[in-house]
Amino acid sequence: MGISLAVVLVKLTLLTALLEATARIAAAQSKPGCQSQCGDVSIPYPFGTGNDCNISENFFIRCNTASVPNKAFLTTSEIEVVHISLDGQLSVLSSASYDCYSSSGRNSYSISGSPFQIPVNNTRNKFTAIGCDTLAVVRGASEEYATGCLSLCMELADVINGSCSGIGCCQTAIPKGVRGYNITLGSYLNHSNVLADNPCSYAFVAEHTAYNFSNSDLGGYDLQKKQFPVILDWTIGSNTNCSEAKEDKNNFACKENSNCVDSEISSGSYTCKCFEGFEGNPYLSNGCQDIDECQTLEPKPCNMTCHNFPGSYNCSCPEGFQGDGWNNGTGCSRPINKRSLTNIVLGSSIGFSAMLLGITLLYLILKQRQIAKLKEKYFQQNGGNLLQEKLSQREGCGEKVKVFAAEELKKATNNYHESRILGQGGQGTVFKGILPDNRMVAIKKSRIGDHSQVEPFINEISVLYQINHRNVVKLLGCCLETPVPLLVYEYVTNGSLFDHMHNVAGASFLPWEARLRIATETAEALSYLHSAASIPIIHRDIKLANILLDEHYTAKVSDFGASRLIPSDQAQVTTIIQGTFGYLDPEYMHTGQLTEKSDVYSFGVVLMELLTGQKAVCFERSEDKKVLAMYFVSLMKEDRLLEIVDPRVLNDGNLEHLKEVAALAWKCVRMKGEERPSMKEVAHELAGLQAMEKHPWGKSNLHAEEAEYLLGKLCNSYDNGVSSSSVGYDSINNQVTFELEGAR
Ligand SMILES: *[C@@H]1O[C@H](CO)[C@@H](O)[C@H](O)[C@H]1NC(C)=O
Ligand SMILES: *[C@@H]1O[C@H](CO)[C@@H](O)[C@H](O)[C@H]1NC(C)=O
Ligand SMILES: *[C@@H]1O[C@H](CO)[C@@H](O)[C@H](O)[C@H]1NC(C)=O
Ligand SMILES: *[C@@H]1O[C@H](CO)[C@@H](O)[C@H](O)[C@H]1NC(C)=O
Ligand SMILES: *[C@@H]1O[C@H](CO)[C@@H](O)[C@H](O)[C@H]1NC(C)=O
Ligand SMILES: *[C@@H]1O[C@H](CO)[C@@H](O)[C@H](O)[C@H]1NC(C)=O
Ligand SMILES: *[C@@H]1O[C@H](CO)[C@@H](O)[C@H](O)[C@H]1NC(C)=O
Ligand SMILES: *[C@@H]1O[C@H](CO)[C@@H](O)[C@H](O)[C@H]1NC(C)=O
Ligand SMILES: *[C@@H]1O[C@H](CO)[C@@H](O)[C@H](O)[C@H]1NC(C)=O
Ligand SMILES: *[C@@H]1O[C@H](CO)[C@@H](O)[C@H](O)[C@H]1NC(C)=O
């Protein structure tokens, strides 16, 4: 009885000590004598509530004691704070904006009055929109930034829980440097086809883990009441960077044992961070305390003696032991007599060597067999049989596809070295290769472990195998003996149209005449695919990045991974919608009806981009391309085309011709496929215009600054409920493939 009581007492004492230690750290986070908690929110200095508890006005927390539990608000705003972290971020609550089509109204939510920014590192927050006919735009408060996304669906059954890829739910990153935002909700199809069980559109900004899409959210009104956490970045100072702030000793926020870090988000401000090996609040005197690694690290780093000192620690062995003292090193051990050790090693090593030799030989033989087997396995797995089957069906068309050996291509690309990467796309990586005969080739390697990529590869081989057109990239061969299949193409030297339109390093400016010629060549290639080949081929993924330019700036259409062969005058209904979102024919997206006119739509978007050039960079993200098409058409209707035409081609091209090309682009992106011209008509019209164009190559009268100015103005100015963005995005992620259940 006495003993167990003693144990309990010891336990209690330990517990109290522990609690005290925790309390000391927690209390140390706010300024001494200041309230450290408001409801569930801890308030570390430089934040504070009450007199002289905050470092400056921006860091004042208003604690509303009228509610239970108490609620914390940012300065004088209505923005509720739910968490403050000393690493420079805080979490606030936001509501969803909604727009209910029938009666129950609209609400446009905005965050404003925040002194802090939504971080540039926009992986933390995402803009999400939910609905079946929803165009949602988020706009920065003071900065002229906007972005948006589009969500459509025909039936709730099409919607996939957890997937925000444009059906029922869409998601996009937040433009940088935003302090507050406004959300605008609109309709894409004019609410003409709204489902009864989707009464509202919703849009909100939230930390990306805070919301998982569920199709039940399309159905109800629940999201109107929901609140989501948004991460904001906070920094100290205005117009003072670290080097300046350090000069002003009295007001410098970073105390002992801490570093000052210049903010990447808002220049002229900073944050503080405890030195390595210290922890605590760097904004308070003695806030950063040494971490006693000997006590806290688990598992214990030292084998015997651990020595803690400010900022670090080390391990050693006591007298009479040898070793470095580290458990991840040699530890500590008693020295072994040297002579006996040598004998053991010598004695065993002779027999051992012989054995080793035998094992190595056996291993090598087995390995050789294994490699051969593996190659065969890869060949099958990579669709070797499928290919043989496909090719045998079409005996006698085109040249034979050469089959390359795996080693040959490995050597050609310097073992797929990073420096050889030409580009990365939805289907894999393209490397530059140099064959033993010094011929340059492009080698496409699909993503490792992604066997869904095999079919597109085989598809591409069988399509390209039968095409021979000067404006279509040539397939030289393939290799199927590797873990992932490889395709070998002719090397096209001058990059893609995307590089040239986006000023990617090394890409030159394309004058109007060149753009018109490239457009004509692309149209001719597509027209050939649609009508001249024995079975019509629909490319399905026409976009700037898939139009390559050779040394004479001749267009070469590439990337046939998504292409389809379709028996003439017979539309095909596909259950898998494929392509790049911004370029996707909306009619095809809705019905799954694949016709040549889908390529015409995508080509129309390309034409618009050729006309708008640098200005289209505002619409860089693929979702924005839809908006570009809408915006372009709305300007055309009002005869305000010049506002969006690339200023550098305005001087260069004949204005009447520009307008004719614009009118053609407009026809190509008509909603109804049957109203769009055929690729043959498009090619014919472009060829006619090209013949009339007289201007010399390379002429450009407008100065760069002037162009830049006009460009900046456009990116910031348009205001028709459409969006723009100047943030760089990963175009790979914009590749969409989704399934239409029971496609009509
Ligand atoms: C703390 O915030 C309040 C309210 O904005 C402000 O009046 C006060 O000056 C701030 N304290 C300091 C030290 O700046
Ligand atoms: C951006 O955020 C991610 C995830 O939070 C993080 O891993 C990454 O280090 C951050 N990058 C920068 C530059 O802050
Ligand atoms: C949001 O829009 C409203 C009305 O259009 C405007 O008054 C307000 O200033 C905007 N707020 C922000 C943060 O842009
Ligand atoms: C949208 O609907 C309105 C009224 O229902 C109609 O007047 C307008 O023409 C429609 N617009 C489009 C582009 O269909
Ligand atoms: C969303 O799903 C992830 C992974 O399944 C989970 O970790 C997270 O807690 C979920 N978030 C919410 C708000 O349910
Ligand atoms: C999606 O999730 C909701 C609830 O989270 C559930 O009611 C619904 O059945 C799920 N739908 C599918 C297609 O899994
Ligand atoms: C800090 O600001 C001053 C004046 O604005 C500038 O001269 C200096 O280069 C800046 N230092 C850093 C590290 O950015
Ligand atoms: C460990 O650190 C202490 C204090 O800095 C020093 O005296 C000692 O020599 C160090 N030992 C080793 C093995 O580095
Ligand atoms: C052992 O771990 C320490 C601390 O993580 C590290 O500094 C040291 O380099 C490691 N030593 C070895 C031999 O890996
Ligand atoms: C110390 O190192 C020795 C030898 O590496 C090992 O056997 C022993 O378990 C280690 N002791 C501790 C406490 O980790």
Short mmCIF file of N, CA and C and ligand atoms in Angstrom, two decimals, residues 209-212, ligand 5:
data_model
loop_
_atom_site.label_atom_id
_atom_site.label_comp_id
_atom_site.label_asym_id
_atom_site.label_seq_id
_atom_site.Cartn_x
_atom_site.Cartn_y
_atom_site.Cartn_z
N THR A 209 -6.68 20.92 -48.29
CA THR A 209 -7.10 19.69 -47.59
C THR A 209 -8.45 19.87 -46.89
N ALA A 210 -8.97 21.09 -46.89
CA ALA A 210 -10.15 21.37 -46.08
C ALA A 210 -11.45 20.95 -46.76
N TYR A 211 -11.39 20.66 -48.04
CA TYR A 211 -12.62 20.28 -48.71
C TYR A 211 -12.38 19.12 -49.65
N ASN A 212 -13.19 18.06 -49.50
CA ASN A 212 -13.16 16.95 -50.44
C ASN A 212 -14.49 16.96 -51.17
C1 LIG B 5 -10.14 14.67 -47.39
O1 LIG B 5 -9.56 13.43 -47.74
C2 LIG B 5 -8.24 13.25 -47.21
C3 LIG B 5 -7.68 11.96 -47.74
O2 LIG B 5 -8.68 11.01 -47.94
C4 LIG B 5 -8.31 13.27 -45.68
O3 LIG B 5 -7.02 13.14 -45.16
C5 LIG B 5 -8.90 14.61 -45.24
O4 LIG B 5 -9.05 14.63 -43.84
C6 LIG B 5 -10.25 14.83 -45.89
N1 LIG B 5 -10.69 16.17 -45.55
C7 LIG B 5 -11.90 16.44 -45.13
C8 LIG B 5 -12.22 17.85 -44.82
O5 LIG B 5 -12.75 15.57 -45.00
#
